[in-house]
């Protein structure tokens, strides 16, 4: 399974007209679900070692996109946003670059630029402005928590406000933030690999935070996920069609790797 899936991912490395799943002008976020960032994440997920040459080349490309005061510019033109910087930083941490001085600067910058509700927000209003756009974007906020739980940069309690923001979203379920992330039918479907704002990823990330683990809203969401298990295994309910050839995330089938992520949640709940 591992070797076949790795080969399928590698077969897409020239899709964007250059190498390493990107374009000649280095649009590192283009080409979903086989963008440079995502393809590297899949390879890590199926067990490729972070120090493998091709993954370290991706790390090199990411560092080339790093800009002061600590952002990653994944496209040669246009503004930079937290929704780009956070996944780039997370991938670099997974690839072994967490102690780089530039990463420390990025983490400090992300902390300094949090929105008033503790999450991450930007001034890109795809759906127009309204009261809901004054809140942080839930997915970048969840991604931010995933990034920081992989580091020892600050204490966990530093993110209590962000955790509370996401737990409150479980109650309201309203579309929030400039990108209108809501909790509805799609959110409730188990998506794997982790790509978007859904129940499984939501619980996975929040399970690393004590404030969430002790909260009744988290427990209610977790019971919802438990109700979807079959023989204690995660069944993939939603996957991007272009990933259908990958054996580790077949729609409607149990996923060994997704179940391992679920087991991480269980271990976190024992803390």
Coordinates of C-alpha atoms in Angstrom, one line a residue:
X1 CA 0.0 0.0 0.0
X2 CA 2.7 2.5 1.0
X3 CA 4.8 2.1 -2.0
X4 CA 1.9 2.2 -4.5
X5 CA 0.5 5.3 -2.9
X6 CA 3.9 7.0 -2.9
X7 CA 4.3 6.3 -6.5
X8 CA 0.8 7.7 -7.4
X9 CA 1.7 10.9 -5.5
X10 CA 5.1 11.1 -7.3
X11 CA 3.4 10.6 -10.6
X12 CA 1.8 14.0 -10.1
X13 CA 5.0 15.9 -9.4
X14 CA 5.1 17.5 -12.9
X15 CA 1.4 18.3 -13.2
X16 CA 1.9 22.1 -12.8
X17 CA 4.5 22.3 -15.6
X18 CA 7.6 22.2 -13.5
X19 CA 8.9 19.8 -10.8
X20 CA 7.9 19.2 -7.1
X21 CA 4.2 19.7 -7.8
X22 CA 4.6 23.3 -8.6
X23 CA 4.9 25.8 -11.4
X24 CA 7.9 27.3 -13.0
X25 CA 7.3 30.6 -11.1
X26 CA 6.8 28.6 -7.8
X27 CA 3.1 28.9 -7.1
X28 CA 3.4 26.5 -4.2
X29 CA -0.2 26.4 -3.3
X30 CA -1.6 25.9 -6.8
X31 CA -2.9 22.6 -8.1
X32 CA -5.0 21.2 -5.3
X33 CA -5.3 18.4 -4.3
X34 CA -1.8 17.8 -5.6
X35 CA -0.2 21.2 -4.8
X36 CA 3.4 21.2 -3.5
X37 CA 2.2 21.6 0.1
X38 CA -0.4 18.9 0.0
X39 CA 1.6 16.3 -1.9
X40 CA 4.4 16.6 0.6
X41 CA 1.9 16.2 3.5
X42 CA 0.5 13.0 1.8
X43 CA 4.0 11.6 1.5
X44 CA 4.6 12.2 5.2
X45 CA 1.2 10.7 6.0
X46 CA 2.0 7.4 4.2
X47 CA 5.3 7.1 5.9
X48 CA 8.0 8.7 3.8
X49 CA 10.9 9.9 6.0
X50 CA 11.1 13.7 6.4
X51 CA 14.8 13.7 5.5
X52 CA 14.1 12.1 2.1
X53 CA 15.7 14.3 -0.6
X54 CA 12.5 15.1 -2.5
X55 CA 10.8 16.3 0.7
X56 CA 13.9 18.4 1.7
X57 CA 13.7 20.0 -1.7
X58 CA 10.1 21.0 -1.0
X59 CA 11.4 22.5 2.3
X60 CA 14.0 24.5 0.3
X61 CA 11.3 25.8 -2.0
X62 CA 9.2 26.9 1.0
X63 CA 12.1 28.7 2.6
X64 CA 12.7 30.5 -0.7
X65 CA 9.1 31.9 -0.2
X66 CA 9.8 33.1 3.3
X67 CA 9.5 36.9 3.8
X68 CA 9.9 39.4 6.6
X69 CA 8.3 39.7 9.2
X70 CA 7.8 36.0 9.1
X71 CA 5.3 35.2 6.4
X72 CA 5.4 32.7 3.5
X73 CA 4.5 34.0 0.1
X74 CA 3.3 31.0 -1.7
X75 CA 2.4 32.9 -4.9
X76 CA 4.8 35.3 -6.7
X77 CA 2.1 37.9 -6.9
X78 CA -0.5 39.0 -4.4
X79 CA -0.8 39.4 -0.7
X80 CA 0.2 37.0 2.0
X81 CA -2.4 35.5 4.4
X82 CA -2.3 33.4 7.6
X83 CA -4.1 30.6 5.6
X84 CA -0.9 30.4 3.5
X85 CA 1.8 31.0 6.2
X86 CA 0.4 28.5 8.7
X87 CA 0.3 25.4 6.5
X88 CA 3.7 26.2 5.1
X89 CA 5.2 26.6 8.6
X90 CA 3.5 23.4 9.7
X91 CA 4.9 21.4 6.9
X92 CA 8.4 22.8 7.6
X93 CA 8.1 21.8 11.2
X94 CA 7.1 18.3 10.2
X95 CA 10.1 18.2 7.9
X96 CA 12.5 18.9 10.8
X97 CA 12.9 22.7 10.5
X98 CA 11.2 23.7 13.7
X99 CA 14.4 25.1 15.3
X100 CA 15.3 27.3 12.3
X101 CA 15.6 31.0 13.4
X102 CA 13.2 32.0 10.7
X103 CA 10.6 29.6 12.0
X104 CA 11.0 31.2 15.4
X105 CA 10.3 34.5 13.8
X106 CA 7.3 33.1 12.0
X107 CA 5.8 31.7 15.2
X108 CA 6.3 35.0 17.0
X109 CA 4.7 36.9 14.1
X110 CA 1.7 34.6 14.1
X111 CA 1.3 35.1 17.8
X112 CA 1.5 38.9 17.5
X113 CA -1.0 39.1 14.6
X114 CA -3.9 37.1 16.2
X115 CA -7.4 38.5 16.0
X116 CA -9.2 39.8 19.1
X117 CA -11.0 36.4 19.6
X118 CA -7.7 34.6 19.7
X119 CA -7.7 33.1 16.2
X120 CA -6.4 34.2 12.8
X121 CA -8.2 36.5 10.5
X122 CA -7.4 38.4 7.3
X123 CA -8.8 41.2 5.2
X124 CA -9.9 39.1 2.2
X125 CA -13.7 39.3 2.0
X126 CA -14.8 36.8 -0.7
X127 CA -18.4 36.9 0.4
X128 CA -18.7 40.6 1.3
X129 CA -18.6 42.1 4.8
X130 CA -21.1 41.4 7.6
X131 CA -21.2 40.8 11.3
X132 CA -19.9 37.2 10.7
X133 CA -16.7 38.4 9.1
X134 CA -15.6 40.1 12.3
X135 CA -14.8 36.7 13.7
X136 CA -11.6 34.7 13.0
X137 CA -11.6 32.1 10.2
X138 CA -12.2 28.8 11.9
X139 CA -10.0 26.6 9.6
X140 CA -6.9 28.8 9.7
X141 CA -7.4 29.0 13.5
X142 CA -7.6 25.2 13.7
X143 CA -4.5 25.0 11.5
X144 CA -2.7 27.5 13.8
X145 CA -3.4 25.3 16.8
X146 CA -2.1 22.3 14.9
X147 CA 1.1 24.2 14.1
X148 CA 1.7 25.4 17.6
X149 CA 1.0 22.0 19.3
X150 CA 3.9 20.7 17.2
X151 CA 6.3 23.2 18.8
X152 CA 7.4 24.1 22.3
X153 CA 7.3 27.8 21.5
X154 CA 4.8 28.9 24.1
X155 CA 2.6 27.3 26.8
X156 CA -0.6 25.6 25.8
X157 CA -2.7 28.0 27.8
X158 CA -1.6 30.8 25.4
X159 CA -4.3 29.4 23.1
X160 CA -7.2 29.2 25.5
X161 CA -9.1 32.0 23.6
X162 CA -8.6 30.3 20.2
X163 CA -9.8 26.9 21.7
X164 CA -12.8 28.6 23.2
X165 CA -13.6 30.3 19.8
X166 CA -13.7 26.9 18.1
X167 CA -15.7 25.2 20.9
X168 CA -18.2 28.0 20.7
X169 CA -18.5 27.4 17.0
X170 CA -19.7 23.9 17.8
X171 CA -22.7 25.5 19.5
X172 CA -23.6 28.2 17.0
X173 CA -22.6 26.3 13.8
X174 CA -22.9 29.6 12.0
X175 CA -20.7 30.6 9.0
X176 CA -17.9 32.6 10.5
X177 CA -15.0 34.6 9.4
X178 CA -14.2 36.3 6.0
X179 CA -14.4 32.8 4.4
X180 CA -17.7 31.8 6.0
X181 CA -16.7 28.5 7.6
X182 CA -19.8 26.9 9.0
X183 CA -20.7 23.6 10.7
X184 CA -23.2 21.8 8.5
X185 CA -23.6 18.6 6.5
X186 CA -20.1 18.7 5.0
X187 CA -18.4 19.4 8.3
X188 CA -20.0 16.3 9.8
X189 CA -18.6 14.0 7.1
X190 CA -15.3 12.4 8.0
X191 CA -12.7 13.7 5.5
X192 CA -9.3 12.1 5.2
X193 CA -6.5 13.0 4.6
X194 CA -6.9 16.2 6.6
X195 CA -7.5 19.0 4.2
X196 CA -10.5 21.1 5.4
X197 CA -12.7 22.1 8.3
X198 CA -14.5 18.9 9.3
X199 CA -15.4 16.9 12.5
X200 CA -12.5 14.5 12.4
X201 CA -9.8 17.2 12.0
X202 CA -11.5 19.5 14.4
X203 CA -11.4 16.8 17.1
X204 CA -7.9 15.7 16.2
X205 CA -6.4 19.1 16.7
X206 CA -8.4 20.1 19.8
X207 CA -7.6 16.8 21.5
X208 CA -4.1 18.1 22.0
X209 CA -5.4 21.0 24.2
X210 CA -6.5 20.3 27.8
X211 CA -9.0 23.1 27.8
X212 CA -10.9 21.4 24.9
X213 CA -10.6 17.8 26.3
X214 CA -12.3 18.9 29.5
X215 CA -15.2 20.7 27.8
X216 CA -18.6 19.2 27.3
X217 CA -18.8 20.6 23.8
X218 CA -15.7 18.7 22.8
X219 CA -17.1 15.6 24.4
X220 CA -20.4 15.9 22.5
X221 CA -18.5 16.3 19.2
X222 CA -16.4 13.3 20.0
X223 CA -19.4 11.2 20.7
X224 CA -20.7 12.1 17.2
X225 CA -17.4 10.9 15.7
X226 CA -17.6 7.7 17.8
X227 CA -21.0 7.0 16.4
X228 CA -19.5 6.8 12.9
X229 CA -17.0 4.1 13.7
X230 CA -17.3 0.6 12.3
X231 CA -15.4 -2.1 14.3
X232 CA -13.5 0.7 16.0
X233 CA -12.2 2.0 12.6
X234 CA -12.6 5.3 10.9
X235 CA -14.6 5.1 7.7
X236 CA -13.7 7.8 5.1
X237 CA -16.9 9.6 4.2
X238 CA -15.5 12.3 2.0
X239 CA -12.4 12.5 -0.1
X240 CA -11.5 14.7 -3.1
X241 CA -12.2 12.7 -6.3
X242 CA -8.7 13.2 -7.6
X243 CA -7.4 11.2 -4.6
X244 CA -9.6 8.2 -5.3
X245 CA -6.6 6.1 -6.5
X246 CA -4.9 6.3 -3.2
X247 CA -5.5 3.2 -1.2
X248 CA -5.1 4.9 2.3
X249 CA -8.2 7.1 1.8
X250 CA -10.8 5.1 -0.1
X251 CA -14.3 6.6 0.2
X252 CA -16.7 4.4 2.2
X253 CA -13.9 2.1 3.4
X254 CA -12.0 1.9 6.7
X255 CA -8.6 3.6 6.6
X256 CA -5.8 2.3 8.7
X257 CA -4.0 5.6 8.7
X258 CA -7.1 7.6 9.6
X259 CA -7.7 5.1 12.4
X260 CA -4.2 5.7 13.7
X261 CA -5.1 9.4 13.9
X262 CA -8.2 8.5 15.8
X263 CA -6.1 6.5 18.2
X264 CA -4.0 9.6 18.8
X265 CA -7.2 11.3 19.9
X266 CA -7.9 8.4 22.3
X267 CA -4.4 8.7 23.8
X268 CA -4.8 12.4 24.2
X269 CA -8.0 11.8 26.1
X270 CA -6.1 9.6 28.6
X271 CA -3.8 12.5 29.6

